[in-house]
PDB file of C-alpha atoms in Angstrom:
ATOM      1  CA  LYS A 198      23.988   8.527   0.486  1.00 39.00           C
ATOM      2  CA  LEU A 199      21.780   9.688  -2.319  1.00 34.00           C
ATOM      3  CA  GLU A 200      19.373   7.449  -4.118  1.00 39.00           C
ATOM      4  CA  MET A 201      18.232   8.331  -7.595  1.00 35.00           C
ATOM      5  CA  CYS A 202      15.295   6.596  -9.161  1.00 48.00           C
ATOM      6  CA  ALA A 203      14.085   7.001 -12.706  1.00 47.00           C
ATOM      7  CA  GLU A 204      11.257   4.618 -13.305  1.00 54.00           C
ATOM      8  CA  TYR A 205       8.546   5.088 -15.885  1.00 56.00           C
ATOM      9  CA  ILE A 206       5.149   4.684 -14.262  1.00 62.00           C
ATOM     10  CA  ASP A 207       2.181   3.618 -16.376  1.00 66.00           C
ATOM     11  CA  CYS A 208      -1.204   5.040 -15.495  1.00 67.00           C
ATOM     12  CA  GLY A 209      -3.283   2.578 -13.527  1.00 64.00           C
ATOM     13  CA  LYS A 210      -0.460   0.063 -13.022  1.00 66.00           C
ATOM     14  CA  ALA A 211       0.163  -0.831  -9.381  1.00 62.00           C
ATOM     15  CA  ILE A 212       3.674  -0.425  -8.029  1.00 66.00           C
ATOM     16  CA  GLY A 213       4.526  -2.064  -4.725  1.00 63.00           C
ATOM     17  CA  LEU A 214       5.908   0.147  -2.020  1.00 70.00           C
ATOM     18  CA  LYS A 215       8.784  -1.580  -0.259  1.00 71.00           C
ATOM     19  CA  ASN A 216       8.442  -2.178   3.473  1.00 66.00           C
ATOM     20  CA  ILE A 217       4.770  -1.184   3.600  1.00 75.00           C
ATOM     21  CA  LEU A 218       3.878  -4.511   5.119  1.00 69.00           C
ATOM     22  CA  PHE A 219       1.493  -4.923   8.013  1.00 73.00           C
ATOM     23  CA  ASP A 220       1.388  -7.204  11.022  1.00 75.00           C
ATOM     24  CA  LEU A 221      -1.389  -9.763  11.119  1.00 72.00           C
ATOM     25  CA  ASP A 222      -4.702  -8.113  12.002  1.00 80.00           C
ATOM     26  CA  LYS A 223      -3.133  -4.608  12.223  1.00 81.00           C
ATOM     27  CA  TYR A 224      -3.302  -1.396  10.235  1.00 86.00           C
ATOM     28  CA  VAL A 225      -0.790   0.749  12.117  1.00 87.00           C
ATOM     29  CA  ILE A 226       1.919   2.372   9.973  1.00 87.00           C
ATOM     30  CA  LYS A 227       5.234   0.950  11.184  1.00 85.00           C
ATOM     31  CA  GLU A 228       8.295   3.186  11.552  1.00 88.00           C
ATOM     32  CA  ILE A 229      10.053   1.051   8.923  1.00 86.00           C
ATOM     33  CA  ALA A 230       7.294   2.005   6.452  1.00 86.00           C
ATOM     34  CA  LYS A 231       7.660   5.759   6.803  1.00 90.00           C
ATOM     35  CA  PRO A 232      10.769   6.192   4.605  1.00 89.00           C
ATOM     36  CA  GLU A 233       9.007   4.408   1.742  1.00 87.00           C
ATOM     37  CA  LEU A 234       5.833   6.438   2.207  1.00 91.00           C
ATOM     38  CA  ASN A 235       8.025   9.542   2.277  1.00 92.00           C
ATOM     39  CA  LYS A 236       9.286   8.589  -1.197  1.00 88.00           C
ATOM     40  CA  LEU A 237       5.682   8.655  -2.378  1.00 89.00           C
ATOM     41  CA  VAL A 238       5.231  12.036  -0.693  1.00 92.00           C
ATOM     42  CA  ARG A 239       8.341  13.334  -2.499  1.00 90.00           C
ATOM     43  CA  PHE A 240       7.068  11.920  -5.814  1.00 87.00           C
ATOM     44  CA  MET A 241       3.743  13.695  -5.327  1.00 90.00           C
ATOM     45  CA  LYS A 242       5.408  16.972  -4.345  1.00 92.00           C
ATOM     46  CA  ASP A 243       7.667  16.748  -7.402  1.00 87.00           C
ATOM     47  CA  ASN A 244       4.641  16.018  -9.620  1.00 86.00           C
ATOM     48  CA  PRO A 245       1.922  18.362  -8.334  1.00 90.00           C
ATOM     49  CA  THR A 246      -0.670  17.381 -10.956  1.00 88.00           C
ATOM     50  CA  VAL A 247      -0.495  13.649 -10.221  1.00 87.00           C
ATOM     51  CA  THR A 248      -3.312  11.847  -8.429  1.00 91.00           C
ATOM     52  CA  VAL A 249      -2.495   8.563  -6.699  1.00 91.00           C
ATOM     53  CA  GLU A 250      -4.461   5.602  -5.402  1.00 92.00           C
ATOM     54  CA  VAL A 251      -2.978   3.757  -2.452  1.00 92.00           C
ATOM     55  CA  SER A 252      -4.254   0.178  -2.448  1.00 91.00           C
ATOM     56  CA  SER A 253      -3.909  -2.137   0.519  1.00 92.00           C
ATOM     57  CA  HIS A 254      -4.218  -5.901   0.701  1.00 91.00           C
ATOM     58  CA  THR A 255      -4.515  -8.652   3.299  1.00 91.00           C
ATOM     59  CA  ASP A 256      -3.569 -12.286   3.456  1.00 92.00           C
ATOM     60  CA  SER A 257      -6.318 -14.903   3.143  1.00 94.00           C
ATOM     61  CA  ARG A 258      -6.748 -15.640   6.828  1.00 91.00           C
ATOM     62  CA  ALA A 259     -10.043 -14.471   8.414  1.00 91.00           C
ATOM     63  CA  SER A 260     -13.294 -13.936   6.543  1.00 94.00           C
ATOM     64  CA  THR A 261     -13.527 -12.168   3.212  1.00 94.00           C
ATOM     65  CA  GLU A 262     -15.650  -9.424   4.807  1.00 96.00           C
ATOM     66  CA  TYR A 263     -13.240  -8.903   7.693  1.00 95.00           C
ATOM     67  CA  ASN A 264     -10.258  -8.750   5.329  1.00 94.00           C
ATOM     68  CA  GLN A 265     -12.039  -6.188   3.155  1.00 96.00           C
ATOM     69  CA  THR A 266     -12.550  -3.918   6.173  1.00 96.00           C
ATOM     70  CA  LEU A 267      -8.993  -4.461   7.400  1.00 93.00           C
ATOM     71  CA  SER A 268      -7.505  -3.624   4.008  1.00 94.00           C
ATOM     72  CA  GLN A 269      -9.575  -0.450   3.784  1.00 96.00           C
ATOM     73  CA  ASN A 270      -8.300   0.549   7.238  1.00 95.00           C
ATOM     74  CA  ARG A 271      -4.734  -0.047   5.988  1.00 91.00           C
ATOM     75  CA  ALA A 272      -5.326   2.085   2.910  1.00 94.00           C
ATOM     76  CA  ASP A 273      -6.891   4.829   5.041  1.00 96.00           C
ATOM     77  CA  ALA A 274      -3.926   4.759   7.462  1.00 94.00           C
ATOM     78  CA  SER A 275      -1.492   5.125   4.553  1.00 93.00           C
ATOM     79  CA  VAL A 276      -3.484   8.012   3.082  1.00 96.00           C
ATOM     80  CA  ALA A 277      -3.692   9.732   6.481  1.00 96.00           C
ATOM     81  CA  TYR A 278       0.092   9.528   6.849  1.00 95.00           C
ATOM     82  CA  ILE A 279       0.679  10.966   3.365  1.00 95.00           C
ATOM     83  CA  VAL A 280      -1.807  13.790   3.973  1.00 97.00           C
ATOM     84  CA  SER A 281      -0.063  14.519   7.304  1.00 97.00           C
ATOM     85  CA  GLN A 282       3.113  15.128   5.272  1.00 97.00           C
ATOM     86  CA  GLY A 283       1.524  17.958   3.284  1.00 97.00           C
ATOM     87  CA  ILE A 284      -0.197  16.252   0.355  1.00 97.00           C
ATOM     88  CA  SER A 285      -3.712  17.494  -0.365  1.00 97.00           C
ATOM     89  CA  LYS A 286      -6.441  14.929   0.382  1.00 97.00           C
ATOM     90  CA  ASP A 287      -7.999  15.545  -3.043  1.00 96.00           C
ATOM     91  CA  ARG A 288      -4.869  14.121  -4.722  1.00 96.00           C
ATOM     92  CA  ILE A 289      -4.846  10.747  -3.002  1.00 96.00           C
ATOM     93  CA  THR A 290      -7.391   8.019  -2.430  1.00 96.00           C
ATOM     94  CA  GLY A 291      -7.202   4.753  -0.562  1.00 96.00           C
ATOM     95  CA  LYS A 292      -8.788   1.487  -1.639  1.00 96.00           C
ATOM     96  CA  GLY A 293      -8.836  -1.797   0.207  1.00 96.00           C
ATOM     97  CA  TYR A 294      -8.820  -4.979  -1.866  1.00 96.00           C
ATOM     98  CA  GLY A 295      -8.928  -7.480   0.988  1.00 95.00           C
ATOM     99  CA  GLU A 296      -7.688 -10.890  -0.084  1.00 95.00           C
ATOM    100  CA  SER A 297      -8.853 -10.520  -3.695  1.00 95.00           C
ATOM    101  CA  LYS A 298      -5.368  -9.960  -5.195  1.00 94.00           C
ATOM    102  CA  LEU A 299      -2.999 -12.434  -3.546  1.00 95.00           C
ATOM    103  CA  LEU A 300       0.581 -12.477  -4.875  1.00 93.00           C
ATOM    104  CA  ASN A 301       1.102 -16.171  -4.198  1.00 95.00           C
ATOM    105  CA  GLU A 302      -0.792 -19.444  -3.754  1.00 95.00           C
ATOM    106  CA  CYS A 303      -1.714 -18.752  -0.107  1.00 96.00           C
ATOM    107  CA  ALA A 304      -5.489 -18.757  -0.540  1.00 95.00           C
ATOM    108  CA  ASP A 305      -8.081 -20.181   1.837  1.00 92.00           C
ATOM    109  CA  GLY A 306      -7.297 -23.782   2.746  1.00 90.00           C
ATOM    110  CA  VAL A 307      -3.660 -23.668   1.554  1.00 94.00           C
ATOM    111  CA  THR A 308      -0.969 -24.196   4.180  1.00 94.00           C
ATOM    112  CA  CYS A 309       1.600 -21.402   4.038  1.00 96.00           C
ATOM    113  CA  SER A 310       4.333 -20.075   6.290  1.00 95.00           C
ATOM    114  CA  GLU A 311       4.014 -16.753   8.075  1.00 91.00           C
ATOM    115  CA  ALA A 312       6.558 -15.275   5.644  1.00 93.00           C
ATOM    116  CA  GLN A 313       4.429 -16.364   2.678  1.00 94.00           C
ATOM    117  CA  HIS A 314       1.300 -14.836   4.208  1.00 92.00           C
ATOM    118  CA  ALA A 315       3.180 -11.610   5.002  1.00 87.00           C
ATOM    119  CA  ILE A 316       3.873 -11.046   1.294  1.00 89.00           C
ATOM    120  CA  ASN A 317       0.152 -10.517   0.738  1.00 90.00           C
ATOM    121  CA  ARG A 318      -0.211  -7.940   3.543  1.00 85.00           C
ATOM    122  CA  ARG A 319       1.038  -5.033   1.486  1.00 85.00           C
ATOM    123  CA  THR A 320       0.308  -1.575   0.154  1.00 85.00           C
ATOM    124  CA  GLU A 321       0.792  -0.480  -3.436  1.00 86.00           C
ATOM    125  CA  MET A 322       0.363   2.784  -5.284  1.00 86.00           C
ATOM    126  CA  LYS A 323      -0.802   3.595  -8.762  1.00 86.00           C
ATOM    127  CA  VAL A 324      -1.010   6.841 -10.657  1.00 84.00           C
ATOM    128  CA  ILE A 325      -4.588   7.661 -11.635  1.00 84.00           C
ATOM    129  CA  CYS A 326      -4.844   9.092 -15.126  1.00 73.00           C
ATOM    130  CA  LYS A 327      -7.651  11.393 -16.088  1.00 67.00           C
TER     131      LYS A 327
END
């Protein structure tokens, strides 16, 4: 099977990477995430002048400070994987946003299911324009 994708990407606009979700309190790249990260690798190889920011997020559980550190570890793990696939480190940065950009109502004090919390534990990419 071949998959073709033609999507216009605006500079600075975050695009979610499918299946780059993390287990609670973890920042290990899962095997299921590698095909999606490989699409980003292919995009960067096909566009050698593009610089990308990988941004990682947490759910709202744990302290704000802890979640900030955890999200940065997730971003760093994603960057390390991409660099291991042949992308130059100077073309990709990682930024952790902690729980500051939730995709749903699952903030501190709100009861949510595990599936709802999992939505917020994600990694996105955005093209950095100079």
